[in-house]
Amino acid sequence: MDLVESQLADDLRATDVLVDSASRYLYEAGGKRVRPMLAILTAQLGDGNTQRVIEAAKAVELTHLGSLYHDDVMDAADVRRGVPSAHSVWGNNVAILTGDLLFSRSSQLMAKHGVRAIRLQADTFERLVLGQLHETVGPREGEDPIEFYLQVLADKTGSLIAAAAESGIIFSNAPEEYEDPLRIFGEKVGVAFQLLDDVIDLSGDAEETGKVPGIDLRAGVPTMPMLLLRAETDEASRALVARIDAGVVQVAAGVDPAILDDDITALREHAATQRTRELAHEWADGAIAALAPLPRGPVREALRRFAEAVSDRSQ
């Protein structure tokens, strides 16, 4: 991880002052580096931390960073990782182009390692875009909104975590039969991760989460607690949905977002949010089950503990 960190810092430097500042901005704001960690971990089933593995780990992290610049523009997010979002600092155009630049650098890293690496990068990027596109347009008539949302999470979040776990196998020359189990593991743990993010979005502790409480809800962005709340038929739940919908419309019109504070608290305490936690545990359990073909040992145990930690983040 020290190698990944130091090399990422070098990869993000540029002679152009604006490019240098913008491209390093969210990297220097922090982050858990979950994706490179998974690539390095799964590589222990093969030749270990070769330079190919390090470069694949950097590529998935650069792809993730690039997606954050774009996501914040599309969601009109004001804060990311506890600092003002990039588009708040430089505007939408610079933020979008910086994300594009990071995607190109990620592709350059992968292109050094042949068609298999390029295919993995291209397929993953396609799913990231499709996930964002589907989230933007929403489900079509007749589609189940909850199943639709789970697929969006699998594409937007799960696909890149899956690529990270899979790349550790591919680039360390580990046995090929481990690729599919780790792809499934990564996708399922990614969905669990995002479901817990939906719960954390309702947290009242902005200092801990690095986000304004309820930022997705205030912006009208679909989340699992809200989707489950809409599926409820009791009078209190329907009334809460109506208040939140009306508040979102008012916020979009320029009213102080604080008008939704009480409703965010009500949703946080609603059974729909508890059901979201349970769903996250179910997806994490599915991720752990996918590890069965891997040999028993420290790698499999670490992956199991990681999946458990993901689903316990909001406790």
PDB file of C-alpha atoms in Angstrom:
ATOM      1  CA  MET A   1       0.000   0.000   0.000  1.00  0.00           C
ATOM      2  CA  ASP A   2       2.954   2.347   0.595  1.00  0.00           C
ATOM      3  CA  LEU A   3       4.071   1.682  -2.979  1.00  0.00           C
ATOM      4  CA  VAL A   4       0.570   2.326  -4.315  1.00  0.00           C
ATOM      5  CA  GLU A   5       0.328   5.544  -2.339  1.00  0.00           C
ATOM      6  CA  SER A   6       3.700   6.938  -3.366  1.00  0.00           C
ATOM      7  CA  GLN A   7       3.292   5.975  -7.018  1.00  0.00           C
ATOM      8  CA  LEU A   8      -0.226   7.417  -7.155  1.00  0.00           C
ATOM      9  CA  ALA A   9       1.152  10.709  -5.882  1.00  0.00           C
ATOM     10  CA  ASP A  10       3.674  10.677  -8.728  1.00  0.00           C
ATOM     11  CA  ASP A  11       1.078   9.677 -11.332  1.00  0.00           C
ATOM     12  CA  LEU A  12      -1.175  12.579 -10.352  1.00  0.00           C
ATOM     13  CA  ARG A  13       1.504  15.271 -10.655  1.00  0.00           C
ATOM     14  CA  ALA A  14       1.403  17.533 -13.706  1.00  0.00           C
ATOM     15  CA  THR A  15       3.357  20.547 -14.918  1.00  0.00           C
ATOM     16  CA  ASP A  16       0.158  22.485 -15.593  1.00  0.00           C
ATOM     17  CA  VAL A  17      -0.768  24.219 -12.330  1.00  0.00           C
ATOM     18  CA  LEU A  18      -4.547  23.821 -12.718  1.00  0.00           C
ATOM     19  CA  VAL A  19      -4.330  20.197 -13.823  1.00  0.00           C
ATOM     20  CA  ASP A  20      -1.932  19.409 -10.978  1.00  0.00           C
ATOM     21  CA  SER A  21      -4.147  20.986  -8.311  1.00  0.00           C
ATOM     22  CA  ALA A  22      -7.443  19.601  -9.595  1.00  0.00           C
ATOM     23  CA  SER A  23      -6.267  16.037 -10.235  1.00  0.00           C
ATOM     24  CA  ARG A  24      -4.609  15.696  -6.812  1.00  0.00           C
ATOM     25  CA  TYR A  25      -7.473  17.368  -4.950  1.00  0.00           C
ATOM     26  CA  LEU A  26      -9.672  14.410  -3.953  1.00  0.00           C
ATOM     27  CA  TYR A  27      -6.691  12.059  -3.679  1.00  0.00           C
ATOM     28  CA  GLU A  28      -5.121  14.306  -1.066  1.00  0.00           C
ATOM     29  CA  ALA A  29      -8.459  14.681   0.743  1.00  0.00           C
ATOM     30  CA  GLY A  30      -8.070  11.097   1.941  1.00  0.00           C
ATOM     31  CA  GLY A  31     -10.025   7.943   1.238  1.00  0.00           C
ATOM     32  CA  LYS A  32      -9.922   4.371   2.423  1.00  0.00           C
ATOM     33  CA  ARG A  33      -8.087   2.951  -0.649  1.00  0.00           C
ATOM     34  CA  VAL A  34     -10.341  -0.104  -0.418  1.00  0.00           C
ATOM     35  CA  ARG A  35      -9.933  -1.080  -4.064  1.00  0.00           C
ATOM     36  CA  PRO A  36      -6.120  -1.189  -4.234  1.00  0.00           C
ATOM     37  CA  MET A  37      -6.095  -2.977  -0.891  1.00  0.00           C
ATOM     38  CA  LEU A  38      -8.286  -5.738  -2.361  1.00  0.00           C
ATOM     39  CA  ALA A  39      -6.063  -6.085  -5.435  1.00  0.00           C
ATOM     40  CA  ILE A  40      -2.974  -6.430  -3.254  1.00  0.00           C
ATOM     41  CA  LEU A  41      -4.700  -8.880  -0.929  1.00  0.00           C
ATOM     42  CA  THR A  42      -5.986 -11.234  -3.631  1.00  0.00           C
ATOM     43  CA  ALA A  43      -2.581 -11.140  -5.349  1.00  0.00           C
ATOM     44  CA  GLN A  44      -1.261 -13.137  -2.379  1.00  0.00           C
ATOM     45  CA  LEU A  45      -2.990 -16.151  -3.974  1.00  0.00           C
ATOM     46  CA  GLY A  46      -0.467 -15.826  -6.810  1.00  0.00           C
ATOM     47  CA  ASP A  47       2.968 -14.239  -7.179  1.00  0.00           C
ATOM     48  CA  GLY A  48       2.229 -11.461  -4.667  1.00  0.00           C
ATOM     49  CA  ASN A  49       2.913  -7.754  -5.033  1.00  0.00           C
ATOM     50  CA  THR A  50       4.555  -7.578  -8.428  1.00  0.00           C
ATOM     51  CA  GLN A  51       4.773  -4.231 -10.218  1.00  0.00           C
ATOM     52  CA  ARG A  52       1.931  -5.405 -12.497  1.00  0.00           C
ATOM     53  CA  VAL A  53      -0.279  -5.826  -9.418  1.00  0.00           C
ATOM     54  CA  ILE A  54       0.739  -2.416  -8.075  1.00  0.00           C
ATOM     55  CA  GLU A  55      -0.123  -0.779 -11.397  1.00  0.00           C
ATOM     56  CA  ALA A  56      -3.488  -2.555 -11.582  1.00  0.00           C
ATOM     57  CA  ALA A  57      -4.209  -1.428  -8.004  1.00  0.00           C
ATOM     58  CA  LYS A  58      -3.386   2.161  -8.979  1.00  0.00           C
ATOM     59  CA  ALA A  59      -5.571   1.916 -12.075  1.00  0.00           C
ATOM     60  CA  VAL A  60      -8.687   0.882 -10.170  1.00  0.00           C
ATOM     61  CA  GLU A  61      -8.122   3.653  -7.618  1.00  0.00           C
ATOM     62  CA  LEU A  62      -7.693   6.262 -10.361  1.00  0.00           C
ATOM     63  CA  THR A  63     -10.899   5.039 -11.981  1.00  0.00           C
ATOM     64  CA  HIS A  64     -12.667   5.357  -8.643  1.00  0.00           C
ATOM     65  CA  LEU A  65     -11.301   8.863  -8.103  1.00  0.00           C
ATOM     66  CA  GLY A  66     -12.390   9.928 -11.584  1.00  0.00           C
ATOM     67  CA  SER A  67     -15.910   8.666 -10.920  1.00  0.00           C
ATOM     68  CA  LEU A  68     -16.114  10.784  -7.746  1.00  0.00           C
ATOM     69  CA  TYR A  69     -15.525  13.991  -9.720  1.00  0.00           C
ATOM     70  CA  HIS A  70     -18.350  13.072 -12.087  1.00  0.00           C
ATOM     71  CA  ASP A  71     -20.723  11.818  -9.378  1.00  0.00           C
ATOM     72  CA  ASP A  72     -20.434  15.043  -7.409  1.00  0.00           C
ATOM     73  CA  VAL A  73     -21.298  17.104 -10.478  1.00  0.00           C
ATOM     74  CA  MET A  74     -24.325  14.958 -11.303  1.00  0.00           C
ATOM     75  CA  ASP A  75     -25.527  14.894  -7.684  1.00  0.00           C
ATOM     76  CA  ALA A  76     -24.727  18.589  -7.108  1.00  0.00           C
ATOM     77  CA  ALA A  77     -22.845  17.478  -3.973  1.00  0.00           C
ATOM     78  CA  ASP A  78     -21.237  20.237  -1.942  1.00  0.00           C
ATOM     79  CA  VAL A  79     -18.871  18.089   0.124  1.00  0.00           C
ATOM     80  CA  ARG A  80     -16.656  15.087  -0.576  1.00  0.00           C
ATOM     81  CA  ARG A  81     -14.312  13.489   1.966  1.00  0.00           C
ATOM     82  CA  GLY A  82     -14.877  16.376   4.343  1.00  0.00           C
ATOM     83  CA  VAL A  83     -13.778  19.075   1.872  1.00  0.00           C
ATOM     84  CA  PRO A  84     -15.700  21.152  -0.694  1.00  0.00           C
ATOM     85  CA  SER A  85     -16.376  19.061  -3.804  1.00  0.00           C
ATOM     86  CA  ALA A  86     -14.177  19.746  -6.829  1.00  0.00           C
ATOM     87  CA  HIS A  87     -16.952  21.382  -8.835  1.00  0.00           C
ATOM     88  CA  SER A  88     -17.599  23.726  -5.897  1.00  0.00           C
ATOM     89  CA  VAL A  89     -13.974  24.868  -6.154  1.00  0.00           C
ATOM     90  CA  TRP A  90     -13.365  24.972  -9.928  1.00  0.00           C
ATOM     91  CA  GLY A  91     -16.825  24.635 -11.498  1.00  0.00           C
ATOM     92  CA  ASN A  92     -18.527  21.776 -13.345  1.00  0.00           C
ATOM     93  CA  ASN A  93     -16.441  21.899 -16.515  1.00  0.00           C
ATOM     94  CA  VAL A  94     -13.080  21.566 -14.759  1.00  0.00           C
ATOM     95  CA  ALA A  95     -14.416  18.841 -12.456  1.00  0.00           C
ATOM     96  CA  ILE A  96     -15.765  16.791 -15.383  1.00  0.00           C
ATOM     97  CA  LEU A  97     -12.582  17.171 -17.409  1.00  0.00           C
ATOM     98  CA  THR A  98     -10.462  16.244 -14.376  1.00  0.00           C
ATOM     99  CA  GLY A  99     -12.476  13.062 -13.998  1.00  0.00           C
ATOM    100  CA  ASP A 100     -11.895  12.339 -17.686  1.00  0.00           C
ATOM    101  CA  LEU A 101      -8.171  12.902 -17.203  1.00  0.00           C
ATOM    102  CA  LEU A 102      -8.038  10.393 -14.348  1.00  0.00           C
ATOM    103  CA  PHE A 103      -9.911   7.833 -16.450  1.00  0.00           C
ATOM    104  CA  SER A 104      -7.360   8.286 -19.241  1.00  0.00           C
ATOM    105  CA  ARG A 105      -4.435   7.814 -16.851  1.00  0.00           C
ATOM    106  CA  SER A 106      -6.021   4.652 -15.525  1.00  0.00           C
ATOM    107  CA  SER A 107      -6.394   3.357 -19.082  1.00  0.00           C
ATOM    108  CA  GLN A 108      -2.743   4.180 -19.790  1.00  0.00           C
ATOM    109  CA  LEU A 109      -1.673   2.038 -16.838  1.00  0.00           C
ATOM    110  CA  MET A 110      -3.825  -0.900 -17.951  1.00  0.00           C
ATOM    111  CA  ALA A 111      -2.774  -0.609 -21.601  1.00  0.00           C
ATOM    112  CA  LYS A 112       0.794  -1.508 -20.597  1.00  0.00           C
ATOM    113  CA  HIS A 113      -0.370  -5.022 -19.715  1.00  0.00           C
ATOM    114  CA  GLY A 114      -2.115  -6.216 -22.841  1.00  0.00           C
ATOM    115  CA  VAL A 115      -5.560  -6.990 -24.182  1.00  0.00           C
ATOM    116  CA  ARG A 116      -6.776  -8.782 -21.024  1.00  0.00           C
ATOM    117  CA  ALA A 117      -6.088  -5.693 -18.918  1.00  0.00           C
ATOM    118  CA  ILE A 118      -7.643  -3.348 -21.473  1.00  0.00           C
ATOM    119  CA  ARG A 119     -10.751  -5.546 -21.647  1.00  0.00           C
ATOM    120  CA  LEU A 120     -11.111  -5.547 -17.855  1.00  0.00           C
ATOM    121  CA  GLN A 121     -10.805  -1.755 -17.748  1.00  0.00           C
ATOM    122  CA  ALA A 122     -13.215  -1.211 -20.656  1.00  0.00           C
ATOM    123  CA  ASP A 123     -15.855  -3.637 -19.358  1.00  0.00           C
ATOM    124  CA  THR A 124     -15.693  -2.112 -15.881  1.00  0.00           C
ATOM    125  CA  PHE A 125     -15.926   1.435 -17.216  1.00  0.00           C
ATOM    126  CA  GLU A 126     -18.918   0.463 -19.342  1.00  0.00           C
ATOM    127  CA  ARG A 127     -20.732  -0.820 -16.261  1.00  0.00           C
ATOM    128  CA  LEU A 128     -19.875   2.320 -14.288  1.00  0.00           C
ATOM    129  CA  VAL A 129     -21.410   4.457 -17.039  1.00  0.00           C
ATOM    130  CA  LEU A 130     -24.472   2.237 -17.430  1.00  0.00           C
ATOM    131  CA  GLY A 131     -25.045   2.311 -13.680  1.00  0.00           C
ATOM    132  CA  GLN A 132     -24.886   6.104 -13.618  1.00  0.00           C
ATOM    133  CA  LEU A 133     -27.106   6.352 -16.708  1.00  0.00           C
ATOM    134  CA  HIS A 134     -29.746   4.059 -15.254  1.00  0.00           C
ATOM    135  CA  GLU A 135     -29.656   5.891 -11.926  1.00  0.00           C
ATOM    136  CA  THR A 136     -30.172   9.148 -13.818  1.00  0.00           C
ATOM    137  CA  VAL A 137     -33.174   8.037 -15.918  1.00  0.00           C
ATOM    138  CA  GLY A 138     -34.744   5.728 -13.308  1.00  0.00           C
ATOM    139  CA  PRO A 139     -36.717   2.510 -13.793  1.00  0.00           C
ATOM    140  CA  ARG A 140     -39.041   2.112 -16.745  1.00  0.00           C
ATOM    141  CA  GLU A 141     -42.739   1.402 -16.334  1.00  0.00           C
ATOM    142  CA  GLY A 142     -43.229  -2.105 -14.984  1.00  0.00           C
ATOM    143  CA  GLU A 143     -39.712  -2.450 -13.566  1.00  0.00           C
ATOM    144  CA  ASP A 144     -39.425  -3.159  -9.858  1.00  0.00           C
ATOM    145  CA  PRO A 145     -37.742  -0.058  -8.382  1.00  0.00           C
ATOM    146  CA  ILE A 146     -35.924  -1.996  -5.665  1.00  0.00           C
ATOM    147  CA  GLU A 147     -34.476  -4.617  -8.023  1.00  0.00           C
ATOM    148  CA  PHE A 148     -33.603  -1.835 -10.463  1.00  0.00           C
ATOM    149  CA  TYR A 149     -31.766   0.036  -7.718  1.00  0.00           C
ATOM    150  CA  LEU A 150     -29.820  -3.049  -6.650  1.00  0.00           C
ATOM    151  CA  GLN A 151     -28.635  -3.470 -10.244  1.00  0.00           C
ATOM    152  CA  VAL A 152     -27.557   0.179 -10.306  1.00  0.00           C
ATOM    153  CA  LEU A 153     -25.491  -0.447  -7.171  1.00  0.00           C
ATOM    154  CA  ALA A 154     -23.971  -3.580  -8.685  1.00  0.00           C
ATOM    155  CA  ASP A 155     -22.941  -1.585 -11.767  1.00  0.00           C
ATOM    156  CA  LYS A 156     -21.889   1.706 -10.137  1.00  0.00           C
ATOM    157  CA  THR A 157     -20.130   0.345  -7.055  1.00  0.00           C
ATOM    158  CA  GLY A 158     -19.888  -3.432  -7.247  1.00  0.00           C
ATOM    159  CA  SER A 159     -18.283  -3.595 -10.692  1.00  0.00           C
ATOM    160  CA  LEU A 160     -15.180  -1.620  -9.706  1.00  0.00           C
ATOM    161  CA  ILE A 161     -14.696  -3.455  -6.415  1.00  0.00           C
ATOM    162  CA  ALA A 162     -15.092  -6.707  -8.357  1.00  0.00           C
ATOM    163  CA  ALA A 163     -12.489  -5.540 -10.882  1.00  0.00           C
ATOM    164  CA  ALA A 164     -10.094  -4.746  -8.038  1.00  0.00           C
ATOM    165  CA  ALA A 165     -10.460  -8.171  -6.434  1.00  0.00           C
ATOM    166  CA  GLU A 166     -10.236  -9.905  -9.815  1.00  0.00           C
ATOM    167  CA  SER A 167      -7.212  -7.915 -10.961  1.00  0.00           C
ATOM    168  CA  GLY A 168      -5.150  -9.199  -8.043  1.00  0.00           C
ATOM    169  CA  ILE A 169      -5.674 -12.698  -9.431  1.00  0.00           C
ATOM    170  CA  ILE A 170      -5.086 -11.797 -13.081  1.00  0.00           C
ATOM    171  CA  PHE A 171      -1.909  -9.788 -12.589  1.00  0.00           C
ATOM    172  CA  SER A 172      -0.290 -12.100 -10.033  1.00  0.00           C
ATOM    173  CA  ASN A 173      -0.699 -15.215 -12.218  1.00  0.00           C
ATOM    174  CA  ALA A 174      -2.921 -16.823  -9.590  1.00  0.00           C
ATOM    175  CA  PRO A 175      -5.091 -19.815 -10.626  1.00  0.00           C
ATOM    176  CA  GLU A 176      -7.721 -18.758 -13.158  1.00  0.00           C
ATOM    177  CA  GLU A 177     -10.483 -20.595 -11.294  1.00  0.00           C
ATOM    178  CA  TYR A 178     -10.305 -17.934  -8.550  1.00  0.00           C
ATOM    179  CA  GLU A 179     -11.359 -15.120 -10.905  1.00  0.00           C
ATOM    180  CA  ASP A 180     -15.112 -15.763 -10.957  1.00  0.00           C
ATOM    181  CA  PRO A 181     -15.485 -16.286  -7.179  1.00  0.00           C
ATOM    182  CA  LEU A 182     -13.636 -13.026  -6.526  1.00  0.00           C
ATOM    183  CA  ARG A 183     -15.634 -11.157  -9.163  1.00  0.00           C
ATOM    184  CA  ILE A 184     -18.851 -12.325  -7.471  1.00  0.00           C
ATOM    185  CA  PHE A 185     -17.402 -11.508  -4.041  1.00  0.00           C
ATOM    186  CA  GLY A 186     -16.446  -7.996  -5.130  1.00  0.00           C
ATOM    187  CA  GLU A 187     -19.809  -7.242  -6.720  1.00  0.00           C
ATOM    188  CA  LYS A 188     -21.796  -8.450  -3.727  1.00  0.00           C
ATOM    189  CA  VAL A 189     -19.597  -6.699  -1.178  1.00  0.00           C
ATOM    190  CA  GLY A 190     -19.877  -3.539  -3.300  1.00  0.00           C
ATOM    191  CA  VAL A 191     -23.674  -3.652  -3.103  1.00  0.00           C
ATOM    192  CA  ALA A 192     -23.467  -4.212   0.659  1.00  0.00           C
ATOM    193  CA  PHE A 193     -21.053  -1.278   0.922  1.00  0.00           C
ATOM    194  CA  GLN A 194     -23.413   1.055  -0.929  1.00  0.00           C
ATOM    195  CA  LEU A 195     -26.494  -0.076   1.004  1.00  0.00           C
ATOM    196  CA  LEU A 196     -24.685   0.864   4.196  1.00  0.00           C
ATOM    197  CA  ASP A 197     -23.754   4.191   2.606  1.00  0.00           C
ATOM    198  CA  ASP A 198     -27.480   4.789   2.168  1.00  0.00           C
ATOM    199  CA  VAL A 199     -27.904   4.276   5.900  1.00  0.00           C
ATOM    200  CA  ILE A 200     -24.868   6.423   6.716  1.00  0.00           C
ATOM    201  CA  ASP A 201     -26.272   9.186   4.476  1.00  0.00           C
ATOM    202  CA  LEU A 202     -29.015   9.601   7.081  1.00  0.00           C
ATOM    203  CA  SER A 203     -26.502   9.916   9.913  1.00  0.00           C
ATOM    204  CA  GLY A 204     -26.585  13.071  11.969  1.00  0.00           C
ATOM    205  CA  ASP A 205     -22.792  13.118  12.366  1.00  0.00           C
ATOM    206  CA  ALA A 206     -21.320  15.047   9.409  1.00  0.00           C
ATOM    207  CA  GLU A 207     -17.865  15.127  11.011  1.00  0.00           C
ATOM    208  CA  GLU A 208     -17.712  11.331  11.033  1.00  0.00           C
ATOM    209  CA  THR A 209     -19.192  10.682   7.567  1.00  0.00           C
ATOM    210  CA  GLY A 210     -17.622  13.606   5.696  1.00  0.00           C
ATOM    211  CA  LYS A 211     -21.021  14.377   4.181  1.00  0.00           C
ATOM    212  CA  VAL A 212     -23.933  16.652   5.009  1.00  0.00           C
ATOM    213  CA  PRO A 213     -26.599  14.436   6.679  1.00  0.00           C
ATOM    214  CA  GLY A 214     -29.277  13.395   4.216  1.00  0.00           C
ATOM    215  CA  ILE A 215     -27.543  14.949   1.223  1.00  0.00           C
ATOM    216  CA  ASP A 216     -28.870  12.296  -1.172  1.00  0.00           C
ATOM    217  CA  LEU A 217     -32.382  12.540   0.192  1.00  0.00           C
ATOM    218  CA  ARG A 218     -32.420  16.346   0.008  1.00  0.00           C
ATOM    219  CA  ALA A 219     -31.276  16.169  -3.616  1.00  0.00           C
ATOM    220  CA  GLY A 220     -33.982  13.656  -4.503  1.00  0.00           C
ATOM    221  CA  VAL A 221     -31.414  10.912  -5.228  1.00  0.00           C
ATOM    222  CA  PRO A 222     -32.981   7.445  -4.789  1.00  0.00           C
ATOM    223  CA  THR A 223     -31.701   5.437  -1.827  1.00  0.00           C
ATOM    224  CA  MET A 224     -32.793   2.084  -0.454  1.00  0.00           C
ATOM    225  CA  PRO A 225     -34.396   3.425   2.770  1.00  0.00           C
ATOM    226  CA  MET A 226     -36.558   5.766   0.693  1.00  0.00           C
ATOM    227  CA  LEU A 227     -37.476   3.039  -1.802  1.00  0.00           C
ATOM    228  CA  LEU A 228     -38.474   0.691   1.008  1.00  0.00           C
ATOM    229  CA  LEU A 229     -40.424   3.491   2.673  1.00  0.00           C
ATOM    230  CA  ARG A 230     -42.379   4.045  -0.560  1.00  0.00           C
ATOM    231  CA  ALA A 231     -43.324   0.353  -0.558  1.00  0.00           C
ATOM    232  CA  GLU A 232     -45.002   0.692   2.860  1.00  0.00           C
ATOM    233  CA  THR A 233     -48.782   1.103   2.925  1.00  0.00           C
ATOM    234  CA  ASP A 234     -49.460   2.287   6.489  1.00  0.00           C
ATOM    235  CA  GLU A 235     -50.700   5.838   6.973  1.00  0.00           C
ATOM    236  CA  ALA A 236     -47.650   7.090   8.893  1.00  0.00           C
ATOM    237  CA  SER A 237     -45.224   5.864   6.220  1.00  0.00           C
ATOM    238  CA  ARG A 238     -47.283   7.355   3.403  1.00  0.00           C
ATOM    239  CA  ALA A 239     -47.425  10.673   5.253  1.00  0.00           C
ATOM    240  CA  LEU A 240     -43.650  10.659   5.701  1.00  0.00           C
ATOM    241  CA  VAL A 241     -43.170   9.982   1.980  1.00  0.00           C
ATOM    242  CA  ALA A 242     -45.466  12.903   1.143  1.00  0.00           C
ATOM    243  CA  ARG A 243     -43.575  15.264   3.475  1.00  0.00           C
ATOM    244  CA  ILE A 244     -40.192  14.245   2.078  1.00  0.00           C
ATOM    245  CA  ASP A 245     -41.363  14.570  -1.536  1.00  0.00           C
ATOM    246  CA  ALA A 246     -42.792  18.012  -0.848  1.00  0.00           C
ATOM    247  CA  GLY A 247     -39.628  19.070   0.960  1.00  0.00           C
ATOM    248  CA  VAL A 248     -37.397  17.899  -1.915  1.00  0.00           C
ATOM    249  CA  VAL A 249     -39.437  20.017  -4.332  1.00  0.00           C
ATOM    250  CA  GLN A 250     -39.067  23.030  -2.045  1.00  0.00           C
ATOM    251  CA  VAL A 251     -35.314  22.516  -1.650  1.00  0.00           C
ATOM    252  CA  ALA A 252     -34.950  22.309  -5.438  1.00  0.00           C
ATOM    253  CA  ALA A 253     -36.772  25.656  -5.615  1.00  0.00           C
ATOM    254  CA  GLY A 254     -34.234  27.256  -3.268  1.00  0.00           C
ATOM    255  CA  VAL A 255     -35.784  26.771   0.170  1.00  0.00           C
ATOM    256  CA  ASP A 256     -33.376  26.080   3.052  1.00  0.00           C
ATOM    257  CA  PRO A 257     -32.586  22.302   3.021  1.00  0.00           C
ATOM    258  CA  ALA A 258     -32.988  22.335   6.811  1.00  0.00           C
ATOM    259  CA  ILE A 259     -36.750  22.010   6.283  1.00  0.00           C
ATOM    260  CA  LEU A 260     -36.118  18.272   5.842  1.00  0.00           C
ATOM    261  CA  ASP A 261     -34.132  17.786   9.066  1.00  0.00           C
ATOM    262  CA  ASP A 262     -37.016  16.338  11.074  1.00  0.00           C
ATOM    263  CA  ASP A 263     -38.096  14.063   8.231  1.00  0.00           C
ATOM    264  CA  ILE A 264     -34.543  12.768   7.815  1.00  0.00           C
ATOM    265  CA  THR A 265     -34.554  11.888  11.525  1.00  0.00           C
ATOM    266  CA  ALA A 266     -37.900  10.128  11.093  1.00  0.00           C
ATOM    267  CA  LEU A 267     -36.595   8.095   8.154  1.00  0.00           C
ATOM    268  CA  ARG A 268     -33.403   7.227  10.049  1.00  0.00           C
ATOM    269  CA  GLU A 269     -35.562   5.752  12.840  1.00  0.00           C
ATOM    270  CA  HIS A 270     -38.033   4.033  10.476  1.00  0.00           C
ATOM    271  CA  ALA A 271     -38.126   0.260   9.895  1.00  0.00           C
ATOM    272  CA  ALA A 272     -37.178   0.891   6.251  1.00  0.00           C
ATOM    273  CA  THR A 273     -33.698   1.952   7.347  1.00  0.00           C
ATOM    274  CA  GLN A 274     -33.352  -1.098   9.580  1.00  0.00           C
ATOM    275  CA  ARG A 275     -34.406  -3.272   6.633  1.00  0.00           C
ATOM    276  CA  THR A 276     -31.666  -1.612   4.561  1.00  0.00           C
ATOM    277  CA  ARG A 277     -29.131  -2.642   7.207  1.00  0.00           C
ATOM    278  CA  GLU A 278     -30.468  -6.199   7.027  1.00  0.00           C
ATOM    279  CA  LEU A 279     -30.186  -6.206   3.239  1.00  0.00           C
ATOM    280  CA  ALA A 280     -26.580  -5.082   3.525  1.00  0.00           C
ATOM    281  CA  HIS A 281     -25.863  -8.025   5.832  1.00  0.00           C
ATOM    282  CA  GLU A 282     -27.542 -10.403   3.370  1.00  0.00           C
ATOM    283  CA  TRP A 283     -25.387  -9.176   0.482  1.00  0.00           C
ATOM    284  CA  ALA A 284     -22.263  -9.386   2.651  1.00  0.00           C
ATOM    285  CA  ASP A 285     -23.178 -12.971   3.577  1.00  0.00           C
ATOM    286  CA  GLY A 286     -23.528 -13.734  -0.140  1.00  0.00           C
ATOM    287  CA  ALA A 287     -20.076 -12.288  -0.742  1.00  0.00           C
ATOM    288  CA  ILE A 288     -18.612 -14.514   1.965  1.00  0.00           C
ATOM    289  CA  ALA A 289     -20.347 -17.573   0.490  1.00  0.00           C
ATOM    290  CA  ALA A 290     -18.720 -16.828  -2.884  1.00  0.00           C
ATOM    291  CA  LEU A 291     -15.291 -17.340  -1.295  1.00  0.00           C
ATOM    292  CA  ALA A 292     -15.871 -21.086  -0.825  1.00  0.00           C
ATOM    293  CA  PRO A 293     -13.679 -22.159  -3.818  1.00  0.00           C
ATOM    294  CA  LEU A 294     -10.671 -20.256  -2.429  1.00  0.00           C
ATOM    295  CA  PRO A 295      -8.130 -22.153  -0.314  1.00  0.00           C
ATOM    296  CA  ARG A 296      -8.434 -21.767   3.427  1.00  0.00           C
ATOM    297  CA  GLY A 297      -5.852 -19.378   4.797  1.00  0.00           C
ATOM    298  CA  PRO A 298      -5.098 -15.752   5.589  1.00  0.00           C
ATOM    299  CA  VAL A 299      -6.361 -14.327   2.262  1.00  0.00           C
ATOM    300  CA  ARG A 300      -9.767 -15.953   2.485  1.00  0.00           C
ATOM    301  CA  GLU A 301     -10.022 -15.045   6.171  1.00  0.00           C
ATOM    302  CA  ALA A 302      -9.106 -11.415   5.500  1.00  0.00           C
ATOM    303  CA  LEU A 303     -11.721 -11.193   2.721  1.00  0.00           C
ATOM    304  CA  ARG A 304     -14.328 -12.655   5.053  1.00  0.00           C
ATOM    305  CA  ARG A 305     -13.510 -10.126   7.756  1.00  0.00           C
ATOM    306  CA  PHE A 306     -13.584  -7.326   5.202  1.00  0.00           C
ATOM    307  CA  ALA A 307     -17.103  -8.291   4.096  1.00  0.00           C
ATOM    308  CA  GLU A 308     -18.242  -8.423   7.708  1.00  0.00           C
ATOM    309  CA  ALA A 309     -16.685  -5.024   8.441  1.00  0.00           C
ATOM    310  CA  VAL A 310     -18.427  -3.498   5.424  1.00  0.00           C
ATOM    311  CA  SER A 311     -21.848  -4.538   6.665  1.00  0.00           C
ATOM    312  CA  ASP A 312     -21.147  -3.323  10.217  1.00  0.00           C
ATOM    313  CA  ARG A 313     -20.037   0.216   9.345  1.00  0.00           C
ATOM    314  CA  SER A 314     -23.230   1.912  10.524  1.00  0.00           C
ATOM    315  CA  GLN A 315     -23.424   0.154  13.889  1.00  0.00           C
TER     316      GLN A 315
END
